[in-house]
Amino acid sequence: MIYNGIDFDTYLKNYPDENGYFGKYGGSYISDDLKAAMDEITEAYFTICKSRKFISELRRIRKEFQGRPTPISYLERLSGKIGNVQLYVKREDLNHTGAHKLNHCMGEVLLAKYMGKKKVIAETGAGQHGVAMATAAAYFGLECDIYMGSVDIKKQAPNVARMKILGANVVEVTHGLATLKEAVDAAFEAYAKDYKNSMYCIGSVVGPHPFPMMVRDFQSIVGIEAREQFVGMTGELPDAIVACVGGGSNAAGFFSGFLNDPVEIYGVEPLGRGTKLGDHAASLQYGTEGVMHGFNSIMLKDENGEPAPVYSVASGLDYPSSGPEHAFLHELGRVKYDVIGDDDTIDAFFELSRTEGIIPAIESAHAVAYAIKLAKEMGKGSILINLSGRGDKDMDYIIEQYGIR
Ligand SMILES: *Cc1c(COP(=O)(O)O)cnc(C)c1O
């Protein structure tokens, strides 16, 4: 399918280009030391990850350890309540550890093992990426250093405990605002010093080349399975698909299976409390072009051009930019990016729990809320939602903020 001059038949092979660009977005804006390290990963990715041995080992791990393929569930009662649109969810909440993040972490850490690395290094904000990394490192028997700001360590005690139980070393970052940005800088720095021995593993389709490509490719299993399963269940393609977008990894993998199809694709960003800067994290909607964390994309900036403070009720979505591929697909118009706020999200959180017996992650509830809104507009047809994770991690917060409705 040709869309806006781009041939989506060959898109996944041709994008990004060899320097990591999706159009003008992506690339690699880092020090020479780090560039040498990233080049080593890129080279390894194109040789090791394309080898039959790597592919068959990852395939076995997905089946025997992660519990893949995850199913698609038809939301019969919720669809019935809304009208004539049939709603379905791809169940990444049933992937081991309860979210999609393990899909790319298992791929990245398996690559580290094949490269002969002894240690993996990552940063984490809310702790979800840290937990997935700690899980993968434990599985492969590698050391694991997770850099985390002291403010986040205090806020995310259960995830810190999980990482420690899994044997990871949580490195406290105390300078600056002591949150995600400082943790990213500290992890990059530690990696640049020790890249012979270790591998850095990023948490989404962000950062310098090759990460946006590599993470998308590892997540593409979600889109491949979903397309095949949906066609198997219904005999046709969905009319629309929906995923939430923070950094954009669950969306990138899920979308990749449908880019070449006559399917409407929607990426949903968090509008939080409203449109004022600082009240949301809808970077593609309200941001401008800029470089942060080693890549060029669309980002939310403060008056000095630095990454702006952002907010979302879902801690996994409060990132001031999105992956370069999303910026590109947004510019092309192949994917429509829209927003949904906290209130609609929390309504959808309870709605899915009560009508279907599935408690979604608050991140994923953004996609559910948007799909409900879209279904009312469409009037007929089908929508497949990527349910990126389960809501167990959000219980304390929900009870504290909203009570039992
Ligand atoms: C981290 C997380 C997200 C957001 O990350 P993306 O890279 O945008 O997918 C979404 N859902 C869940 C459950 C998460 O843990």
Short mmCIF file of C-alpha atoms and ligand atoms in Angstrom, two decimals:
data_model
loop_
_atom_site.label_atom_id
_atom_site.label_comp_id
_atom_site.label_asym_id
_atom_site.label_seq_id
_atom_site.Cartn_x
_atom_site.Cartn_y
_atom_site.Cartn_z
CA MET A 1 0.00 0.00 0.00
CA ILE A 2 1.36 3.41 -1.00
CA TYR A 3 0.41 6.18 1.41
CA ASN A 4 1.61 9.76 0.97
CA GLY A 5 4.47 8.61 -1.26
CA ILE A 6 5.69 5.89 1.14
CA ASP A 7 5.46 2.23 0.12
CA PHE A 8 4.29 0.42 3.25
CA ASP A 9 4.94 -2.94 1.62
CA THR A 10 8.67 -2.38 2.20
CA TYR A 11 8.43 0.24 4.95
CA LEU A 12 9.74 -1.87 7.86
CA LYS A 13 12.87 -2.75 5.87
CA ASN A 14 13.49 0.80 4.63
CA TYR A 15 12.76 2.73 7.83
CA PRO A 16 14.81 3.80 9.63
CA ASP A 17 17.65 4.41 7.15
CA GLU A 18 21.18 3.28 7.98
CA ASN A 19 21.76 6.33 10.18
CA GLY A 20 18.59 5.71 12.13
CA TYR A 21 16.37 8.32 10.49
CA PHE A 22 12.64 8.11 9.94
CA GLY A 23 12.40 11.10 7.58
CA LYS A 24 14.04 13.89 9.58
CA TYR A 25 13.39 12.25 12.94
CA GLY A 26 15.68 9.90 14.89
CA GLY A 27 19.43 9.79 14.32
CA SER A 28 22.10 9.76 16.97
CA TYR A 29 23.03 12.92 18.90
CA ILE A 30 25.60 11.62 21.37
CA SER A 31 29.29 11.86 22.37
CA ASP A 32 31.93 10.02 20.34
CA ASP A 33 32.44 7.48 23.17
CA LEU A 34 28.78 6.61 23.21
CA LYS A 35 28.66 6.58 19.40
CA ALA A 36 31.33 3.85 19.35
CA ALA A 37 29.27 1.84 21.81
CA MET A 38 26.04 2.30 19.84
CA ASP A 39 27.78 1.31 16.60
CA GLU A 40 28.82 -1.94 18.28
CA ILE A 41 25.19 -2.64 19.24
CA THR A 42 23.94 -1.78 15.73
CA GLU A 43 26.46 -4.09 14.14
CA ALA A 44 25.58 -6.90 16.57
CA TYR A 45 21.88 -6.34 15.98
CA PHE A 46 22.21 -6.80 12.20
CA THR A 47 24.33 -9.94 12.50
CA ILE A 48 23.34 -11.76 15.72
CA CYS A 49 19.63 -10.91 15.82
CA LYS A 50 19.15 -12.00 12.20
CA SER A 51 20.83 -15.37 12.84
CA ARG A 52 18.73 -18.49 12.92
CA LYS A 53 20.07 -19.43 16.36
CA PHE A 54 19.06 -16.12 17.96
CA ILE A 55 15.63 -16.15 16.33
CA SER A 56 14.84 -19.68 17.42
CA GLU A 57 16.04 -19.05 20.99
CA LEU A 58 13.92 -15.90 21.28
CA ARG A 59 10.95 -17.75 19.84
CA ARG A 60 11.32 -20.51 22.44
CA ILE A 61 11.65 -17.98 25.29
CA ARG A 62 8.52 -16.16 24.17
CA LYS A 63 6.54 -19.37 24.21
CA GLU A 64 7.96 -21.12 27.28
CA PHE A 65 8.83 -18.21 29.58
CA GLN A 66 6.68 -15.25 28.56
CA GLY A 67 3.55 -17.24 27.75
CA ARG A 68 3.17 -16.00 24.18
CA PRO A 69 1.17 -15.79 22.06
CA THR A 70 -1.07 -13.65 24.26
CA PRO A 71 -4.73 -13.97 23.22
CA ILE A 72 -7.19 -11.51 21.74
CA SER A 73 -10.41 -11.19 23.75
CA TYR A 74 -13.73 -10.00 22.35
CA LEU A 75 -15.35 -7.48 24.70
CA GLU A 76 -18.90 -8.71 24.32
CA ARG A 77 -20.58 -6.86 27.18
CA LEU A 78 -18.76 -3.57 26.67
CA SER A 79 -19.47 -3.65 22.91
CA GLY A 80 -23.13 -4.38 23.64
CA LYS A 81 -23.38 -1.39 25.97
CA ILE A 82 -21.92 1.00 23.39
CA GLY A 83 -23.93 -0.08 20.34
CA ASN A 84 -22.94 -1.62 17.05
CA VAL A 85 -19.14 -1.50 17.15
CA GLN A 86 -17.32 -4.69 18.14
CA LEU A 87 -14.42 -4.08 20.55
CA TYR A 88 -11.48 -6.44 20.98
CA VAL A 89 -8.32 -6.32 23.11
CA LYS A 90 -4.88 -7.78 22.48
CA ARG A 91 -3.93 -9.08 25.91
CA GLU A 92 -0.40 -7.88 26.67
CA ASP A 93 -1.56 -7.79 30.29
CA LEU A 94 -1.15 -11.58 30.13
CA ASN A 95 2.49 -11.39 28.98
CA HIS A 96 4.83 -12.43 31.87
CA THR A 97 5.32 -9.54 34.37
CA GLY A 98 1.98 -8.13 33.22
CA ALA A 99 2.94 -5.78 30.39
CA HIS A 100 4.46 -5.55 26.92
CA LYS A 101 7.83 -4.21 28.13
CA LEU A 102 9.28 -7.68 28.64
CA ASN A 103 9.01 -8.27 24.85
CA HIS A 104 11.87 -5.90 24.08
CA CYS A 105 13.78 -6.49 27.32
CA MET A 106 14.10 -10.23 26.61
CA GLY A 107 15.35 -9.40 23.11
CA GLU A 108 17.81 -6.76 24.30
CA VAL A 109 19.24 -8.87 27.14
CA LEU A 110 19.49 -11.97 24.94
CA LEU A 111 21.52 -9.84 22.52
CA ALA A 112 23.75 -8.70 25.42
CA LYS A 113 24.36 -12.34 26.30
CA TYR A 114 25.26 -13.23 22.70
CA MET A 115 27.62 -10.22 22.64
CA GLY A 116 29.43 -11.68 25.66
CA LYS A 117 28.44 -8.85 28.01
CA LYS A 118 28.46 -9.47 31.76
CA LYS A 119 26.14 -6.68 32.77
CA VAL A 120 23.11 -4.74 31.54
CA ILE A 121 22.51 -1.09 32.43
CA ALA A 122 19.22 0.81 32.29
CA GLU A 123 17.37 3.71 33.82
CA THR A 124 13.85 3.67 35.11
CA GLY A 125 11.29 6.30 36.07
CA ALA A 126 8.17 4.63 37.42
CA GLY A 127 10.09 1.38 37.76
CA GLN A 128 8.26 -0.69 35.14
CA HIS A 129 11.23 -0.83 32.76
CA GLY A 130 13.52 -1.59 35.71
CA VAL A 131 11.37 -4.54 36.74
CA ALA A 132 11.25 -5.94 33.18
CA MET A 133 15.03 -5.54 32.88
CA ALA A 134 15.66 -7.16 36.27
CA THR A 135 13.44 -10.07 35.17
CA ALA A 136 15.33 -10.54 31.90
CA ALA A 137 18.74 -10.23 33.60
CA ALA A 138 17.75 -12.83 36.21
CA TYR A 139 16.58 -15.18 33.44
CA PHE A 140 19.87 -14.91 31.56
CA GLY A 141 22.10 -14.74 34.64
CA LEU A 142 23.58 -11.28 33.90
CA GLU A 143 24.33 -8.49 36.37
CA CYS A 144 21.86 -5.63 36.24
CA ASP A 145 22.36 -1.99 37.29
CA ILE A 146 19.20 0.12 37.28
CA TYR A 147 19.66 3.89 37.64
CA MET A 148 16.78 5.60 39.38
CA GLY A 149 16.28 9.10 40.80
CA SER A 150 15.90 9.29 44.60
CA VAL A 151 12.52 11.00 44.21
CA ASP A 152 11.26 8.07 42.11
CA ILE A 153 12.80 5.52 44.51
CA LYS A 154 10.64 6.98 47.30
CA LYS A 155 7.49 7.08 45.16
CA GLN A 156 7.84 3.62 43.63
CA ALA A 157 8.71 1.45 46.62
CA PRO A 158 6.95 -1.74 45.39
CA ASN A 159 8.85 -1.70 42.07
CA VAL A 160 12.13 -1.01 43.87
CA ALA A 161 11.43 -4.05 46.06
CA ARG A 162 10.64 -6.16 42.98
CA MET A 163 13.92 -5.19 41.29
CA LYS A 164 15.88 -6.05 44.43
CA ILE A 165 14.12 -9.39 44.88
CA LEU A 166 15.01 -10.17 41.26
CA GLY A 167 18.66 -9.52 42.13
CA ALA A 168 19.15 -6.15 40.40
CA ASN A 169 21.32 -3.39 41.79
CA VAL A 170 19.30 -0.17 42.14
CA VAL A 171 21.68 2.80 41.78
CA GLU A 172 20.30 5.96 43.39
CA VAL A 173 20.74 9.20 41.41
CA THR A 174 20.61 12.21 43.72
CA HIS A 175 21.55 15.25 41.62
CA GLY A 176 19.26 17.78 39.90
CA LEU A 177 15.55 16.97 40.19
CA ALA A 178 16.56 13.34 40.92
CA THR A 179 13.98 11.87 38.53
CA LEU A 180 14.00 10.18 35.09
CA LYS A 181 16.10 12.71 33.16
CA GLU A 182 18.98 12.57 35.65
CA ALA A 183 18.69 8.77 35.75
CA VAL A 184 19.01 8.61 31.92
CA ASP A 185 22.12 10.83 32.02
CA ALA A 186 23.70 8.76 34.81
CA ALA A 187 22.97 5.47 33.00
CA PHE A 188 24.45 6.82 29.72
CA GLU A 189 27.53 7.98 31.59
CA ALA A 190 28.08 4.65 33.35
CA TYR A 191 27.62 2.84 30.06
CA ALA A 192 30.07 5.06 28.12
CA LYS A 193 32.70 4.18 30.75
CA ASP A 194 32.10 0.45 30.73
CA TYR A 195 30.68 -0.49 27.33
CA LYS A 196 33.21 -3.25 26.70
CA ASN A 197 31.73 -5.14 29.63
CA SER A 198 28.11 -4.07 29.56
CA MET A 199 25.13 -3.20 27.40
CA TYR A 200 22.68 -0.36 27.82
CA CYS A 201 19.03 -1.29 27.30
CA ILE A 202 16.48 1.42 26.73
CA GLY A 203 12.85 1.24 27.84
CA SER A 204 10.96 2.39 24.76
CA VAL A 205 11.32 3.30 21.05
CA VAL A 206 13.38 6.36 22.05
CA GLY A 207 17.07 7.26 22.43
CA PRO A 208 19.80 7.18 19.78
CA HIS A 209 19.95 4.73 16.85
CA PRO A 210 19.65 1.70 16.92
CA PHE A 211 17.19 1.68 19.87
CA PRO A 212 14.03 3.05 18.19
CA MET A 213 14.44 0.42 15.45
CA MET A 214 15.53 -2.45 17.68
CA VAL A 215 12.79 -1.96 20.27
CA ARG A 216 10.14 -1.66 17.54
CA ASP A 217 11.37 -4.84 15.91
CA PHE A 218 11.30 -6.78 19.20
CA GLN A 219 7.80 -5.42 19.91
CA SER A 220 6.57 -6.22 16.40
CA ILE A 221 5.64 -9.71 17.64
CA VAL A 222 2.55 -8.03 19.16
CA GLY A 223 1.39 -6.73 15.76
CA ILE A 224 2.22 -9.95 13.93
CA GLU A 225 0.27 -12.10 16.40
CA ALA A 226 -2.62 -9.63 16.63
CA ARG A 227 -3.16 -9.44 12.87
CA GLU A 228 -3.12 -13.19 12.43
CA GLN A 229 -5.35 -13.83 15.46
CA PHE A 230 -7.87 -11.17 14.52
CA VAL A 231 -8.23 -12.44 10.96
CA GLY A 232 -8.48 -15.98 12.33
CA MET A 233 -11.26 -15.00 14.74
CA THR A 234 -13.36 -12.76 12.50
CA GLY A 235 -12.32 -13.54 8.92
CA GLU A 236 -11.41 -9.90 8.32
CA LEU A 237 -9.17 -7.05 9.43
CA PRO A 238 -10.29 -4.65 12.16
CA ASP A 239 -11.59 -1.29 10.88
CA ALA A 240 -9.49 0.56 13.43
CA ILE A 241 -6.74 -0.16 15.94
CA VAL A 242 -5.82 1.88 19.02
CA ALA A 243 -2.83 2.01 21.38
CA CYS A 244 -1.56 4.42 24.03
CA VAL A 245 1.66 6.33 23.33
CA GLY A 246 4.20 7.33 25.97
CA GLY A 247 7.64 6.74 24.50
CA GLY A 248 5.68 4.62 22.05
CA SER A 249 6.97 1.04 22.24
CA ASN A 250 3.69 -0.86 22.64
CA ALA A 251 2.13 1.26 19.90
CA ALA A 252 5.10 0.88 17.53
CA GLY A 253 5.10 -2.92 17.75
CA PHE A 254 1.32 -3.22 17.49
CA PHE A 255 0.98 -0.72 14.62
CA SER A 256 3.79 -2.35 12.61
CA GLY A 257 1.55 -5.35 11.89
CA PHE A 258 -1.14 -3.15 10.28
CA LEU A 259 0.69 -0.26 8.57
CA ASN A 260 0.35 -1.91 5.17
CA ASP A 261 -3.37 -2.64 5.60
CA PRO A 262 -6.52 -0.59 4.98
CA VAL A 263 -6.90 -0.09 8.75
CA GLU A 264 -7.31 3.25 10.56
CA ILE A 265 -4.58 3.55 13.19
CA TYR A 266 -4.87 5.72 16.30
CA GLY A 267 -2.13 6.61 18.82
CA VAL A 268 -3.45 8.03 22.07
CA GLU A 269 -1.45 10.51 24.14
CA PRO A 270 -2.26 11.56 27.72
CA LEU A 271 -4.02 14.92 28.02
CA GLY A 272 -3.79 14.66 31.82
CA ARG A 273 -5.57 17.58 33.50
CA GLY A 274 -5.73 19.80 30.40
CA THR A 275 -3.98 21.61 27.57
CA LYS A 276 -1.70 23.88 29.67
CA LEU A 277 2.03 23.03 29.51
CA GLY A 278 2.82 20.99 32.60
CA ASP A 279 -0.69 19.51 32.83
CA HIS A 280 -0.28 16.86 30.13
CA ALA A 281 2.30 14.74 28.28
CA ALA A 282 0.84 14.98 24.76
CA SER A 283 4.14 15.68 23.01
CA LEU A 284 3.09 14.92 19.42
CA GLN A 285 -0.06 17.01 19.83
CA TYR A 286 1.50 20.11 21.39
CA GLY A 287 5.28 19.76 20.98
CA THR A 288 7.84 21.03 18.48
CA GLU A 289 10.90 19.52 16.83
CA GLY A 290 13.94 19.13 19.06
CA VAL A 291 16.73 16.89 20.30
CA MET A 292 16.76 15.17 23.70
CA HIS A 293 18.21 11.92 25.08
CA GLY A 294 20.21 11.48 21.86
CA PHE A 295 17.46 11.64 19.21
CA ASN A 296 15.53 14.19 17.14
CA SER A 297 11.76 14.09 17.51
CA ILE A 298 8.79 16.18 18.57
CA MET A 299 9.05 17.26 22.17
CA LEU A 300 7.52 19.47 24.82
CA LYS A 301 9.94 22.25 25.76
CA ASP A 302 10.10 24.82 28.53
CA GLU A 303 11.02 28.49 27.89
CA ASN A 304 14.74 27.55 27.71
CA GLY A 305 14.19 24.84 25.11
CA GLU A 306 14.83 22.09 27.67
CA PRO A 307 12.44 19.11 28.10
CA ALA A 308 9.38 20.52 29.88
CA PRO A 309 7.87 19.07 33.06
CA VAL A 310 5.00 16.80 32.06
CA TYR A 311 2.12 15.15 33.86
CA SER A 312 -0.15 12.15 33.35
CA VAL A 313 -2.21 10.05 35.75
CA ALA A 314 -0.32 7.12 34.17
CA SER A 315 3.33 7.24 35.25
CA GLY A 316 4.36 5.17 32.21
CA LEU A 317 3.12 7.89 29.84
CA ASP A 318 4.69 11.00 31.38
CA TYR A 319 7.58 11.45 28.96
CA PRO A 320 8.16 14.84 27.24
CA SER A 321 8.71 13.30 23.80
CA SER A 322 7.80 10.24 21.73
CA GLY A 323 9.85 7.95 19.56
CA PRO A 324 11.04 9.35 16.19
CA GLU A 325 8.98 6.84 14.23
CA HIS A 326 5.79 8.24 15.76
CA ALA A 327 6.86 11.77 14.82
CA PHE A 328 7.34 10.49 11.26
CA LEU A 329 4.05 8.56 11.04
CA HIS A 330 2.31 11.64 12.49
CA GLU A 331 3.83 13.88 9.83
CA LEU A 332 2.86 11.40 7.09
CA GLY A 333 -0.65 11.13 8.45
CA ARG A 334 -0.55 7.32 8.32
CA VAL A 335 -1.30 7.19 12.05
CA LYS A 336 -3.70 9.65 13.68
CA TYR A 337 -2.50 10.87 17.05
CA ASP A 338 -5.09 12.18 19.45
CA VAL A 339 -5.46 12.74 23.19
CA ILE A 340 -7.56 11.53 26.10
CA GLY A 341 -7.63 13.05 29.60
CA ASP A 342 -7.41 11.62 33.11
CA ASP A 343 -11.16 11.62 33.82
CA ASP A 344 -12.19 9.63 30.73
CA THR A 345 -9.28 7.28 31.41
CA ILE A 346 -10.35 6.52 34.98
CA ASP A 347 -13.96 5.99 33.82
CA ALA A 348 -12.68 3.47 31.25
CA PHE A 349 -10.50 1.81 33.90
CA PHE A 350 -13.59 1.01 36.01
CA GLU A 351 -15.75 0.24 32.96
CA LEU A 352 -13.39 -2.44 31.59
CA SER A 353 -12.90 -3.92 35.07
CA ARG A 354 -16.63 -4.14 35.82
CA THR A 355 -18.03 -5.15 32.43
CA GLU A 356 -15.28 -7.53 31.32
CA GLY A 357 -13.32 -8.68 34.39
CA ILE A 358 -10.08 -7.18 33.07
CA ILE A 359 -8.30 -4.59 35.24
CA PRO A 360 -6.16 -2.55 32.81
CA ALA A 361 -2.99 -0.59 33.55
CA ILE A 362 -3.88 3.13 33.73
CA GLU A 363 -1.65 3.59 30.65
CA SER A 364 -3.73 1.04 28.70
CA ALA A 365 -6.98 2.54 30.02
CA HIS A 366 -6.16 5.60 27.87
CA ALA A 367 -6.49 3.41 24.77
CA VAL A 368 -9.70 1.84 26.06
CA ALA A 369 -11.21 5.28 26.79
CA TYR A 370 -10.31 6.50 23.32
CA ALA A 371 -11.72 3.38 21.67
CA ILE A 372 -15.04 3.85 23.52
CA LYS A 373 -15.21 7.43 22.22
CA LEU A 374 -14.23 6.34 18.71
CA ALA A 375 -16.82 3.52 18.72
CA LYS A 376 -19.58 6.05 19.42
CA GLU A 377 -18.40 8.14 16.47
CA MET A 378 -18.02 5.16 14.09
CA GLY A 379 -21.45 3.69 14.82
CA LYS A 380 -20.49 0.34 13.25
CA GLY A 381 -17.42 -1.78 12.52
CA SER A 382 -14.66 -3.18 14.73
CA ILE A 383 -11.85 -1.79 16.88
CA LEU A 384 -8.85 -3.71 18.19
CA ILE A 385 -7.18 -2.16 21.26
CA ASN A 386 -3.68 -3.00 22.45
CA LEU A 387 -4.07 -3.62 26.18
CA SER A 388 -0.43 -2.91 27.02
CA GLY A 389 -0.57 -4.04 30.65
CA ARG A 390 -2.54 -5.05 33.72
CA GLY A 391 -3.57 -2.70 36.50
CA ASP A 392 -2.33 -4.54 39.59
CA LYS A 393 0.51 -2.02 39.93
CA ASP A 394 -2.05 0.81 40.06
CA MET A 395 -4.33 -0.53 42.82
CA ASP A 396 -2.96 1.56 45.71
CA TYR A 397 -3.06 4.75 43.65
CA ILE A 398 -6.60 4.16 42.39
CA ILE A 399 -7.97 3.37 45.86
CA GLU A 400 -6.22 6.39 47.36
CA GLN A 401 -7.29 8.86 44.64
CA TYR A 402 -10.67 7.59 43.54
CA GLY A 403 -11.85 5.10 46.17
CA ILE A 404 -14.08 2.21 45.19
CA ARG A 405 -16.65 3.78 42.91
C1 LIG B 1 5.56 1.68 30.14
C2 LIG B 1 4.18 1.39 29.78
C3 LIG B 1 3.53 2.07 28.72
C4 LIG B 1 4.16 3.20 27.96
O1 LIG B 1 5.29 2.87 27.24
P1 LIG B 1 5.30 2.85 25.63
O2 LIG B 1 6.75 2.77 25.31
O3 LIG B 1 4.65 4.10 25.16
O4 LIG B 1 4.55 1.65 25.22
C5 LIG B 1 2.25 1.70 28.37
N1 LIG B 1 1.61 0.72 29.05
C6 LIG B 1 2.18 0.06 30.08
C7 LIG B 1 1.40 -1.00 30.77
C8 LIG B 1 3.49 0.37 30.48
O5 LIG B 1 4.05 -0.29 31.50
#
